[in-house]
XYZ file of C-alpha atoms in Angstrom:
767
model
C 0.066 0.085 -0.071
C 0.870 3.571 -0.744
C 0.695 6.237 1.992
C -2.922 7.690 1.834
C -3.166 11.103 1.490
C -7.050 11.875 2.371
C -8.049 15.835 2.161
C -11.474 16.890 2.889
C -13.737 16.455 -0.250
C -14.389 19.475 -1.920
C -17.503 20.655 -3.147
C -16.495 19.874 -6.732
C -15.238 16.194 -6.558
C -17.491 13.047 -5.425
C -18.284 12.636 -1.734
C -17.293 10.216 0.546
C -20.215 7.725 0.468
C -21.630 5.923 2.071
C -21.376 7.583 5.868
C -23.601 7.573 9.103
C -25.749 10.460 7.237
C -26.552 8.575 4.395
C -30.112 7.048 4.132
C -29.627 3.872 1.971
C -32.348 3.570 -0.412
C -30.745 0.688 -2.565
C -28.935 -2.385 -1.512
C -26.091 -2.764 -2.224
C -24.583 0.668 -1.106
C -22.591 2.868 -3.560
C -19.123 3.592 -2.426
C -17.572 6.953 -3.656
C -14.327 8.294 -2.239
C -11.669 11.326 -2.702
C -9.537 10.212 -5.745
C -5.597 10.003 -5.423
C -3.595 11.390 -7.957
C -4.345 10.256 -11.626
C -1.039 7.633 -11.804
C -2.036 6.286 -8.558
C -5.452 5.353 -9.146
C -6.135 1.945 -8.318
C -7.634 0.878 -4.787
C -8.463 -1.721 -2.476
C -11.735 -1.678 -0.513
C -12.745 -3.334 2.656
C -16.220 -3.671 4.164
C -17.157 -5.382 7.488
C -19.391 -5.745 10.161
C -16.871 -5.192 12.702
C -15.321 -1.961 13.018
C -11.858 -4.085 13.325
C -11.934 -5.848 10.143
C -11.311 -9.264 11.362
C -10.360 -11.381 8.621
C -13.207 -13.699 9.147
C -15.802 -10.618 8.993
C -14.390 -8.599 6.443
C -14.682 -8.690 2.503
C -11.541 -7.414 0.806
C -12.503 -6.293 -2.875
C -9.696 -5.132 -5.804
C -8.125 -4.165 -7.696
C -10.901 -1.457 -7.956
C -9.538 0.692 -11.218
C -11.225 4.502 -10.164
C -12.530 5.881 -6.951
C -16.132 4.411 -6.878
C -17.543 0.617 -6.889
C -21.015 -1.111 -7.172
C -20.860 -4.302 -5.040
C -22.393 -7.520 -6.945
C -24.147 -8.577 -4.413
C -26.670 -7.296 -1.769
C -26.005 -6.981 1.896
C -28.129 -8.439 4.955
C -29.738 -5.785 6.957
C -27.367 -3.972 9.439
C -24.605 -1.912 10.745
C -21.396 -1.993 8.627
C -18.044 -0.401 8.505
C -15.622 0.132 5.549
C -12.128 2.016 4.081
C -9.980 1.812 1.452
C -6.570 2.552 0.510
C -4.137 2.816 -2.302
C -3.294 -0.236 -4.372
C 0.372 -0.240 -5.687
C 2.196 -3.111 -7.083
C 4.530 -5.318 -5.206
C 3.753 -3.586 -1.699
C 4.374 -5.706 1.337
C 1.940 -4.699 3.759
C -1.834 -3.055 3.329
C -1.708 -1.049 6.406
C -1.938 2.596 5.041
C -6.373 2.679 5.208
C -8.504 5.386 5.450
C -10.672 6.528 7.738
C -13.101 3.847 8.822
C -16.843 5.146 7.827
C -20.065 3.367 9.082
C -23.355 2.908 7.186
C -26.727 1.245 8.116
C -28.255 -1.223 5.236
C -32.129 -1.003 6.362
C -34.609 -4.198 5.335
C -36.635 -3.895 1.799
C -35.376 -1.608 -0.238
C -34.829 -2.289 -3.821
C -31.949 -4.713 -4.827
C -29.729 -3.410 -7.514
C -26.441 -5.118 -7.516
C -24.200 -4.632 -10.648
C -22.900 -7.903 -12.196
C -19.189 -8.135 -11.547
C -16.810 -7.279 -14.726
C -15.988 -11.191 -15.452
C -19.484 -12.281 -15.960
C -20.939 -9.025 -17.123
C -21.169 -9.958 -20.936
C -21.551 -13.774 -20.486
C -24.963 -13.928 -22.255
C -24.552 -11.119 -24.834
C -24.469 -12.508 -28.561
C -21.635 -11.598 -31.332
C -23.960 -11.480 -33.837
C -25.365 -8.405 -35.512
C -27.642 -6.308 -35.363
C -27.626 -6.092 -31.308
C -28.687 -2.265 -31.010
C -32.401 -2.522 -30.023
C -33.163 -6.121 -31.816
C -31.088 -9.056 -32.293
C -31.997 -11.311 -35.061
C -34.666 -12.922 -33.317
C -36.530 -9.773 -32.420
C -36.031 -8.523 -36.140
C -37.627 -11.414 -37.589
C -40.555 -11.531 -35.083
C -40.908 -7.663 -35.835
C -40.879 -8.221 -39.925
C -43.304 -10.815 -39.585
C -45.788 -8.440 -37.800
C -45.050 -5.673 -40.563
C -45.792 -8.184 -43.298
C -49.157 -8.691 -41.609
C -49.961 -5.014 -40.799
C -47.593 -2.263 -41.397
C -49.173 -0.167 -38.621
C -47.561 -2.251 -36.365
C -46.083 -0.185 -33.664
C -46.417 2.959 -35.933
C -43.806 1.485 -38.710
C -46.011 3.070 -41.498
C -45.562 6.309 -40.137
C -41.849 5.613 -39.501
C -41.383 4.733 -42.907
C -43.398 7.187 -44.692
C -41.844 10.309 -42.790
C -38.406 9.163 -41.483
C -37.319 6.538 -44.082
C -38.781 8.009 -47.337
C -37.326 11.331 -46.900
C -33.730 10.115 -47.238
C -33.962 7.515 -49.904
C -33.147 10.291 -52.694
C -31.651 12.903 -50.872
C -28.712 13.986 -51.659
C -25.697 13.344 -49.485
C -25.195 15.967 -46.942
C -21.719 17.418 -47.184
C -18.605 17.305 -44.437
C -19.220 20.178 -42.523
C -16.681 22.918 -43.001
C -14.390 24.931 -40.575
C -15.285 27.960 -38.613
C -13.834 30.870 -40.287
C -10.454 31.331 -38.527
C -11.840 28.469 -36.616
C -13.485 30.477 -34.173
C -16.978 28.973 -32.883
C -19.896 31.018 -34.377
C -23.293 30.163 -32.699
C -25.282 30.117 -36.078
C -22.628 27.809 -37.642
C -22.149 25.695 -35.015
C -25.855 24.821 -34.667
C -26.376 24.322 -38.399
C -23.054 22.019 -38.445
C -24.675 19.544 -35.739
C -27.899 19.883 -37.252
C -26.304 18.328 -40.357
C -25.025 15.748 -38.627
C -28.522 14.836 -36.935
C -29.790 14.727 -40.541
C -26.953 12.060 -41.361
C -27.796 10.112 -38.122
C -31.383 9.886 -39.150
C -30.670 8.859 -42.895
C -27.948 6.377 -41.577
C -29.801 4.887 -38.937
C -33.644 4.634 -40.024
C -32.542 3.498 -43.807
C -30.371 0.900 -42.212
C -33.097 -0.150 -39.618
C -36.157 -0.358 -42.188
C -33.870 -1.946 -44.972
C -33.008 -4.713 -42.909
C -36.837 -5.033 -41.385
C -38.297 -4.600 -44.804
C -35.571 -7.023 -46.515
C -35.039 -4.565 -49.169
C -32.105 -3.892 -50.864
C -32.761 -0.681 -52.440
C -33.376 1.010 -48.993
C -30.111 -1.680 -47.837
C -27.727 -0.010 -50.490
C -29.067 3.663 -49.853
C -28.203 3.043 -46.430
C -24.693 2.095 -47.175
C -24.365 4.635 -49.422
C -24.665 7.046 -46.311
C -22.812 5.335 -44.378
C -19.572 4.827 -46.830
C -19.931 8.675 -47.466
C -19.778 9.627 -43.573
C -16.991 7.399 -42.882
C -14.835 9.530 -45.856
C -15.153 12.580 -43.428
C -12.322 13.215 -41.586
C -12.488 11.947 -37.784
C -9.993 14.115 -36.424
C -11.655 17.028 -38.210
C -14.879 19.641 -38.100
C -16.769 16.613 -36.722
C -14.089 15.609 -33.951
C -15.117 15.611 -30.472
C -12.647 18.456 -29.800
C -13.935 21.101 -32.550
C -17.662 20.289 -31.922
C -18.682 17.897 -29.583
C -22.133 17.955 -30.727
C -21.570 17.071 -34.260
C -19.129 14.415 -33.162
C -22.239 12.655 -30.832
C -24.103 12.493 -33.714
C -21.821 11.084 -36.257
C -20.396 8.523 -33.801
C -23.943 6.930 -33.116
C -24.829 7.355 -36.950
C -21.925 4.926 -37.515
C -22.703 2.915 -34.949
C -25.984 2.034 -35.980
C -25.285 1.582 -39.416
C -22.190 -0.766 -38.834
C -24.408 -2.756 -36.408
C -27.554 -2.554 -38.583
C -25.648 -2.820 -42.174
C -23.045 -5.528 -40.740
C -24.127 -8.234 -42.931
C -24.207 -6.345 -46.206
C -20.914 -5.109 -45.998
C -17.512 -6.505 -47.161
C -15.219 -7.453 -45.088
C -12.933 -4.457 -46.194
C -15.937 -2.290 -45.543
C -16.434 -3.240 -42.477
C -12.914 -2.970 -41.118
C -13.212 0.497 -42.579
C -16.474 1.407 -40.640
C -15.303 -0.088 -37.533
C -11.751 1.594 -37.434
C -13.733 5.063 -37.996
C -16.449 4.155 -35.084
C -13.145 3.239 -32.863
C -11.316 6.579 -33.687
C -14.866 8.443 -32.874
C -15.575 6.692 -29.846
C -11.634 6.757 -28.747
C -12.235 10.490 -28.715
C -15.054 10.669 -26.413
C -13.767 7.920 -24.062
C -10.487 9.857 -23.710
C -12.275 13.045 -22.807
C -14.906 11.415 -20.208
C -12.281 9.620 -18.578
C -8.615 10.784 -18.805
C -9.382 14.772 -19.374
C -12.866 15.451 -17.715
C -12.622 12.801 -15.451
C -16.380 12.498 -14.205
C -15.444 10.122 -11.926
C -13.625 12.854 -9.626
C -15.334 16.156 -11.013
C -18.878 14.889 -12.157
C -19.841 18.584 -13.128
C -19.411 18.255 -17.091
C -22.702 17.861 -18.527
C -21.643 17.198 -22.310
C -19.340 14.655 -20.710
C -22.056 12.505 -18.767
C -24.452 12.998 -21.717
C -21.916 11.213 -24.236
C -21.722 7.918 -22.102
C -25.604 7.428 -23.340
C -24.862 8.928 -26.842
C -21.649 7.717 -27.960
C -20.217 4.911 -25.529
C -23.364 3.022 -25.132
C -24.060 2.477 -28.821
C -20.425 2.275 -30.378
C -19.312 -0.227 -27.255
C -22.208 -2.166 -27.851
C -21.718 -2.592 -31.659
C -17.689 -3.374 -31.185
C -18.248 -5.670 -28.218
C -16.315 -8.833 -28.512
C -14.627 -7.169 -31.786
C -12.220 -4.476 -30.122
C -11.051 -4.912 -26.695
C -11.162 -1.241 -25.912
C -14.924 -1.705 -26.728
C -14.995 -3.507 -23.385
C -13.257 -1.508 -21.089
C -15.030 1.623 -22.322
C -18.288 -0.068 -21.827
C -17.590 -1.342 -18.134
C -16.651 2.204 -17.120
C -20.056 3.542 -18.493
C -21.764 0.886 -16.805
C -19.919 1.287 -13.385
C -20.694 5.192 -13.653
C -24.326 4.470 -14.252
C -24.333 2.109 -11.430
C -22.926 4.386 -8.991
C -22.127 7.815 -9.575
C -25.763 8.552 -11.978
C -26.894 10.956 -11.881
C -24.650 13.977 -10.652
C -27.324 16.666 -11.245
C -29.839 14.577 -8.513
C -30.416 12.017 -6.356
C -32.837 9.588 -5.029
C -35.532 12.096 -5.160
C -35.283 12.321 -8.716
C -34.156 16.029 -9.204
C -32.339 17.442 -11.698
C -30.198 20.689 -10.768
C -29.652 21.836 -14.154
C -33.430 22.323 -14.702
C -36.053 20.638 -16.674
C -34.583 21.321 -19.983
C -31.162 19.391 -19.396
C -33.562 17.008 -17.462
C -35.167 16.206 -21.001
C -31.517 16.164 -22.980
C -30.166 13.867 -20.266
C -32.540 11.907 -19.783
C -33.200 11.571 -23.302
C -30.020 9.773 -24.382
C -29.843 7.942 -21.083
C -33.464 6.345 -21.575
C -32.137 4.951 -25.229
C -28.939 4.117 -23.632
C -30.675 2.185 -21.033
C -33.043 0.536 -23.190
C -29.813 -0.941 -25.330
C -28.211 -2.073 -22.470
C -31.081 -3.499 -20.591
C -31.857 -5.747 -24.216
C -28.133 -6.600 -25.323
C -26.388 -6.652 -21.629
C -29.357 -7.856 -19.271
C -28.850 -5.343 -16.712
C -31.848 -3.167 -15.854
C -30.366 0.425 -14.586
C -34.066 1.787 -14.603
C -34.523 0.090 -11.195
C -32.379 2.382 -9.232
C -34.552 4.464 -7.125
C -33.718 7.782 -9.056
C -35.197 6.621 -12.317
C -38.248 5.262 -10.234
C -39.118 8.668 -9.304
C -37.514 11.251 -11.575
C -40.906 11.753 -13.745
C -41.854 13.574 -10.699
C -39.325 16.435 -11.423
C -40.741 17.826 -15.018
C -44.659 16.649 -13.550
C -44.248 18.957 -10.689
C -41.452 21.564 -11.822
C -42.556 21.830 -15.444
C -46.285 21.492 -15.616
C -48.179 20.948 -19.297
C -49.481 24.255 -19.088
C -46.862 26.714 -17.945
C -44.541 28.939 -19.766
C -41.627 30.724 -18.040
C -42.023 28.849 -14.558
C -38.941 26.839 -14.192
C -35.527 27.413 -13.356
C -32.201 27.152 -15.411
C -30.767 27.207 -19.256
C -33.868 26.337 -21.413
C -33.855 26.408 -25.177
C -37.358 26.255 -25.303
C -37.712 29.493 -22.986
C -41.063 31.229 -23.822
C -42.731 28.224 -24.727
C -44.706 25.308 -23.100
C -42.721 22.140 -22.297
C -40.953 20.405 -25.345
C -42.503 17.224 -26.707
C -39.253 15.475 -26.102
C -39.986 16.320 -22.161
C -43.419 14.056 -22.666
C -41.499 11.770 -24.481
C -39.244 11.230 -22.062
C -41.952 11.393 -19.292
C -43.923 8.650 -21.070
C -41.012 6.717 -20.949
C -41.238 6.238 -16.862
C -44.736 5.591 -17.162
C -44.130 2.663 -19.372
C -41.706 1.349 -16.921
C -43.759 2.321 -13.460
C -47.624 2.523 -14.712
C -47.479 5.596 -13.208
C -50.836 6.939 -14.817
C -49.719 10.805 -14.025
C -46.801 10.311 -16.124
C -48.863 9.099 -19.321
C -51.483 12.425 -18.539
C -48.631 14.693 -18.776
C -47.525 13.041 -21.989
C -50.792 13.073 -23.435
C -51.282 16.872 -22.507
C -48.021 18.252 -24.092
C -48.433 16.207 -27.217
C -52.146 17.583 -27.734
C -50.874 21.124 -27.421
C -47.656 20.811 -29.497
C -48.891 20.093 -33.074
C -45.485 21.709 -34.984
C -42.777 20.172 -32.707
C -40.769 18.939 -35.974
C -40.346 22.671 -37.225
C -38.635 23.788 -33.960
C -34.819 23.193 -34.266
C -34.436 22.156 -30.413
C -36.668 18.849 -31.781
C -35.538 18.433 -35.405
C -31.844 19.067 -34.681
C -32.061 16.519 -31.498
C -34.646 13.538 -32.145
C -36.802 12.005 -34.367
C -40.642 11.188 -32.901
C -41.596 8.469 -35.329
C -38.458 6.596 -34.701
C -39.267 6.781 -30.781
C -43.027 6.049 -31.042
C -41.557 2.728 -33.106
C -39.195 1.819 -30.105
C -41.567 2.722 -27.411
C -44.716 0.975 -29.113
C -42.619 -2.386 -29.846
C -41.197 -2.615 -26.311
C -43.351 -1.074 -23.624
C -46.995 -1.475 -22.432
C -49.762 1.170 -23.366
C -50.544 2.904 -19.533
C -53.948 4.579 -18.837
C -53.596 8.341 -18.314
C -54.528 9.733 -14.706
C -55.770 13.132 -14.140
C -53.785 14.936 -11.542
C -57.055 15.555 -9.411
C -56.579 17.210 -5.843
C -55.608 14.234 -3.866
C -53.780 12.317 -6.418
C -50.925 14.438 -6.552
C -48.726 16.189 -3.600
C -49.978 20.012 -3.028
C -46.361 20.721 -1.850
C -43.575 18.736 -3.683
C -40.064 19.072 -1.886
C -37.197 17.790 -4.383
C -34.371 17.830 -1.367
C -31.634 16.160 -3.542
C -31.297 20.057 -5.525
C -33.404 22.228 -3.590
C -36.424 22.845 -5.379
C -40.222 23.183 -4.063
C -43.126 23.177 -5.992
C -46.599 24.471 -4.663
C -49.874 23.365 -6.746
C -53.463 24.312 -6.880
C -55.543 22.365 -9.718
C -53.116 21.163 -11.792
C -55.622 19.121 -13.766
C -57.262 22.310 -14.823
C -55.239 24.957 -16.657
C -57.776 27.573 -16.212
C -57.632 27.220 -12.386
C -53.864 25.966 -12.415
C -51.843 27.850 -9.829
C -47.744 26.883 -9.871
C -45.371 28.610 -7.423
C -42.130 27.115 -7.809
C -38.691 28.334 -5.452
C -35.547 26.975 -5.351
C -32.329 27.608 -2.912
C -29.562 24.537 -4.258
C -26.572 23.145 -2.991
C -25.508 23.046 -6.654
C -25.302 26.888 -6.615
C -24.787 28.353 -10.275
C -22.570 25.788 -11.517
C -22.953 24.234 -15.379
C -26.654 25.216 -16.708
C -28.069 26.629 -13.108
C -27.854 30.404 -12.538
C -27.629 32.691 -9.509
C -31.204 32.106 -8.409
C -31.003 30.728 -5.010
C -34.097 31.720 -2.923
C -35.834 32.721 -6.395
C -39.299 31.846 -7.134
C -41.425 31.731 -10.087
C -45.143 32.144 -10.397
C -47.974 30.917 -13.098
C -51.537 31.197 -12.812
C -54.774 30.471 -14.638
C -52.894 29.984 -17.822
C -50.305 32.570 -17.825
C -46.948 33.559 -16.480
C -46.956 35.961 -13.812
C -43.494 36.309 -12.110
C -41.357 34.841 -14.666
C -37.683 33.648 -15.568
C -37.068 36.401 -17.680
C -34.847 37.181 -21.113
C -34.594 35.033 -24.185
C -32.687 32.331 -25.494
C -29.992 33.365 -27.907
C -26.997 30.884 -27.241
C -24.753 29.347 -24.817
C -22.209 31.997 -24.335
C -24.236 34.934 -25.658
C -24.169 38.386 -23.526
C -27.895 37.537 -23.025
C -26.859 34.170 -21.546
C -23.823 35.547 -19.529
C -24.836 38.881 -18.521
C -28.613 38.687 -17.794
C -30.043 35.069 -18.042
C -27.328 33.403 -15.624
C -27.506 36.691 -13.508
C -29.874 37.489 -10.473
C -30.611 40.571 -12.025
C -32.964 38.780 -14.142
C -34.639 36.844 -11.366
C -37.295 37.125 -8.471
C -34.791 37.645 -5.972
C -32.826 40.543 -4.129
C -29.570 42.131 -5.162
C -27.825 43.804 -1.939
C -26.267 47.074 -2.829
C -26.974 46.316 -6.113
C -25.001 42.927 -6.069
C -26.685 39.572 -7.179
C -24.849 36.071 -6.426
C -21.880 34.806 -8.309
C -22.416 33.448 -11.734
C -19.519 33.818 -13.361
C -16.826 31.500 -14.991
C -15.123 29.951 -11.728
C -16.573 26.123 -11.502
C -15.655 26.069 -7.666
C -17.060 29.772 -7.044
C -20.059 28.695 -9.057
C -20.409 25.494 -6.594
C -19.956 27.948 -3.756
C -22.507 30.053 -4.242
C -25.113 27.912 -2.891
C -28.199 27.797 -1.196
C -30.138 25.688 1.342
C -34.027 24.812 1.642
C -33.987 24.598 5.377
C -37.558 23.536 5.943
C -40.886 23.022 4.442
C -44.007 22.470 5.891
C -47.675 21.712 4.471
C -51.039 21.219 6.071
C -54.399 22.090 4.628
C -54.775 25.717 3.814
C -51.059 26.814 4.975
C -47.803 25.688 3.286
C -44.111 27.288 3.763
C -40.728 26.805 2.678
C -37.876 28.345 4.714
C -34.889 28.904 2.426
C -31.208 30.487 2.966
C -29.077 32.048 0.540
C -26.407 33.786 2.442
C -23.552 31.568 1.149
C -24.446 32.633 -2.815
C -23.408 35.897 -2.021
C -20.354 35.647 0.020
C -18.173 36.244 -3.336
C -19.780 39.450 -4.019
C -20.917 40.648 -0.812
C -18.801 39.290 1.854
C -20.038 41.648 4.402
C -23.563 39.872 4.354
C -24.340 37.900 7.484
C -27.687 35.748 6.380
C -30.441 36.367 3.671
C -32.987 33.898 4.235
C -36.357 34.195 2.801
C -39.670 32.630 3.997
C -42.271 31.648 1.266
C -46.083 31.111 2.684
C -48.720 29.072 0.213
C -51.839 30.147 1.943
C -55.294 28.986 1.197
C -54.601 28.056 -2.283
C -54.866 31.402 -2.817
C -52.135 33.795 -2.024
C -48.414 34.261 -1.315
C -46.713 35.752 1.400
C -42.473 36.667 1.244
C -40.683 37.222 4.215
C -37.153 38.480 3.322
C -34.548 38.622 6.052
C -31.260 40.399 5.127
C -28.755 41.263 7.769
C -25.494 42.939 6.943
C -22.323 43.649 8.926
C -22.272 47.394 7.172
C -25.105 49.372 6.464
C -26.658 48.967 2.626
C -29.627 48.558 0.713
C -31.870 46.132 -0.627
C -33.193 45.917 -4.032
C -36.473 43.306 -4.301
C -36.922 42.171 -7.961
C -39.634 41.079 -9.797
C -40.105 40.320 -13.654
C -43.191 40.096 -15.738
C -44.323 40.153 -19.349
C -46.407 43.022 -19.295
C -45.847 46.509 -17.750
C -46.785 47.221 -14.093
C -49.055 49.699 -12.197
C -47.088 51.296 -9.687
C -48.536 52.893 -6.755
C -47.030 53.992 -3.359
C -46.099 50.346 -2.042
C -48.173 48.573 -4.405
C -47.444 46.848 -7.987
C -49.756 45.213 -10.436
C -49.273 43.617 -13.722
C -52.390 42.523 -15.888
C -52.120 39.768 -18.629
C -54.382 38.673 -21.106
C -55.801 35.763 -18.678
C -54.598 36.296 -15.300
C -53.247 39.249 -13.295
C -51.641 39.785 -10.004
C -51.664 42.459 -6.951
C -48.749 42.736 -4.982
C -47.970 45.341 -2.338
C -44.990 45.497 0.416
C -46.792 45.362 3.607
C -43.985 45.903 5.830
C -40.286 47.083 5.517
C -38.106 47.675 8.417
C -35.939 50.539 6.979
C -39.262 52.404 5.848
C -41.240 52.699 2.752
C -39.316 51.135 -0.529
C -38.770 53.018 -3.669
C -40.238 51.557 -6.236
C -39.491 51.662 -10.370
C -39.581 49.678 -13.348
C -37.741 49.229 -16.675
C -37.978 46.917 -20.082
C -34.285 46.891 -20.701
C -31.752 43.962 -20.751
C -28.590 45.784 -19.135
C -25.234 44.823 -20.415
C -27.005 42.557 -23.440
C -26.101 43.128 -26.804
C -29.302 44.859 -28.359
C -28.790 42.731 -31.721
C -29.694 39.637 -29.501
C -33.082 40.679 -28.734
C -34.030 43.022 -31.683
C -37.696 42.380 -32.728
C -38.684 40.048 -29.446
C -41.040 41.695 -26.994
C -39.904 43.805 -24.281
C -40.434 42.497 -20.712
C -40.566 44.385 -17.725
C -38.656 44.451 -14.574
C -39.422 45.881 -10.854
C -36.937 47.170 -8.758
C -38.048 48.047 -5.360
C -35.142 49.630 -3.375
C -34.642 49.985 0.560
C -33.220 52.728 2.617
C -29.728 52.120 3.853
C -29.514 49.926 7.177
C -27.699 46.744 8.556
C -30.934 44.969 9.349
C -33.912 44.336 6.722
C -36.965 42.804 7.031
C -39.728 42.934 3.749
C -42.896 41.551 3.634
C -44.313 41.123 0.489
C -48.072 39.960 -0.220
C -48.981 38.691 -3.782
C -52.474 38.020 -4.646
C -52.697 36.272 -8.340
C -56.313 36.006 -9.736
C -58.054 35.529 -12.880
C -58.277 38.892 -15.415
C -60.902 40.779 -14.243
C -61.497 39.330 -10.723
C -61.523 41.534 -7.895
C -59.749 39.381 -5.581
C -58.509 40.954 -2.146
C -56.459 39.852 0.921
C -56.530 42.425 3.997
C -54.016 42.775 6.341
C -53.120 43.893 9.952
C -49.940 44.645 11.529
C -49.861 43.717 15.602
C -45.832 45.777 16.040
C -44.753 44.070 19.451
C -41.206 44.327 21.267
C -39.872 41.234 20.064
C -41.063 41.475 16.457
C -44.154 41.874 14.878
C -47.159 39.676 13.723
C -49.377 40.083 10.514
C -52.314 39.112 10.110
C -53.977 38.009 6.510
C -57.699 37.463 6.121
C -59.002 36.255 2.577
C -62.219 36.566 1.309
C -63.486 33.744 2.665
C -62.644 35.808 6.200
C -60.387 32.779 6.894
C -57.148 34.672 9.000
C -53.669 33.444 8.655
C -50.752 34.747 11.167
C -46.873 35.233 9.960
C -44.702 36.114 12.729
C -42.007 38.179 11.683
C -38.564 39.199 14.594
C -37.516 42.640 14.269
C -34.572 44.004 12.747
C -33.459 45.753 15.659
């Protein structure tokens, strides 16, 4: 053994798990630890029922090539101890062990062991195809199609996703950017060309084999052999345009697998060699450069496991030794570290659009793994619950009402989000998920016309696979009593409040966020933020427009606190810059959630989110009360080490009416009455504007204005701000009265709704 250096785990590295605080929800536990230097990345692990690790009570496992491990067997319920050490060849003793940690295995939790590497592929065949269907299942589906072309939607797939590529001119290899400097429009055009190439190869290959149609097969070969003539180190390489590279690698994998029997030996060798180079580029980046097993917050690298390594390695397994090595890494990552963006509650820190993108490829990959390798990774707790995330925080009728980067910003949930949740309906039988799918599909009639759909997936191919592999599920309407009125995703720090999700004309959604992920990756500087959608219309919005990742709109507005329903302190928001460590350190915490009929609340603390920008901030706590399913009260507590001003922000699609301490926004279907009922430093100064500050005007030319409320306090060391928000249908005259009882130790606020129900909220004084 080598002397073990064991620093405290940083915010960006994988944690030490399991430990005394870990609540295991699957058996066996997943072991992770702080990695050593890359050249020393080999370990031995010991698990024991005794803290002294006597030989007859300890299990020793090794060598383990990385800093994570999933056992191939379950553990009996009880208390266990574990430790690890670096493994050095030729070492005489095994004495330099890590700190001993303990965990408890409860009874009756899901059993999700991962088969050991030596037996993992024992049942896999060497014949082709093997992506999705093997020879026997090809023959079975072929017979069904001959009897009825509408089987599994094959007729629609053929007409809309196969025929267009029969005579289509071959797409040229993408050209380089001018001066090799990335330009957003060219980058998107490049990956969309590659997506069309994927459609051509995959769909022609699958259809040609299923129909035994020599002409279709010949067209598929034409596309495949054309694409492998492209330079794998050129414009479609991983380092030049990773989105293009992911698509081309997948295209070559499907072509190689399904056309294997129609290629000459020389052609097979050329295609496989091209695929090997492209796969190795991705594997090198994931494992050696990005090292997502050490620092897991690389969104594209994690997604490339699904989009590239799974289909490519399955296609080459038993033929290229490296394919097995890379597939082992991928399966072990999925079984242990996935998802880096959430936990067992099923949340996704980057938000629903990146849930959609990440899960879309993962679903495809898991289906391929399950059918070829025989390992069902969907059984892990995250996947049995993650369908709840879009259901509660990205409901079918909502717009601009969820957090994080969104290419669909300003539109309802995308159809692919619905296709993803349908997959989880098929896996779990959850009718609420099927309802979500059907609601979105009914609304989204022109999905293929949108770049974020056409350039990413083909719905007819999705339908073909799903209808073949999964049963129909009856939808279940989310009527009151069928869903949770308050849903807390503890793993990512999001909380959603709902009233009548089943009826868009009556639906109110209020969501808040204070996340341990801070502003890293596709998250923003929005800890303690809130969003409100009511009666079919967004009211308090996530403002701005989607232009492109890295645009001035993205960097200077969308990611920053200035665009959120949140607070500035002396004009400064939370850190949301380029430093990943500082982004992760700019975190928030949901401290408490309470729910009972007529009264729900959440308490959030975003103090650390301002640590870099406002070092004299002592605390920023926001409490949000959702009362009688009718109105919200927001209580903000800000304490500073020196006098300062607080700016209370809210954003809307419509110009507001400002009067005294009130603000009112009136939309097409809904409106909201807002008022500052208490501010410890005196009345706030209210103003609004319709500009996107520090954003290149050309990026939003021709787009509708949005309005930004800025309510500023007087200068003080301590601030208490209480805000009342009353959403209502347009034309309604809903009113909530309030009374303030000023006492020595604090104030009591009494709010009374139209039905005469009174609720009391206590606020400690600022002095």
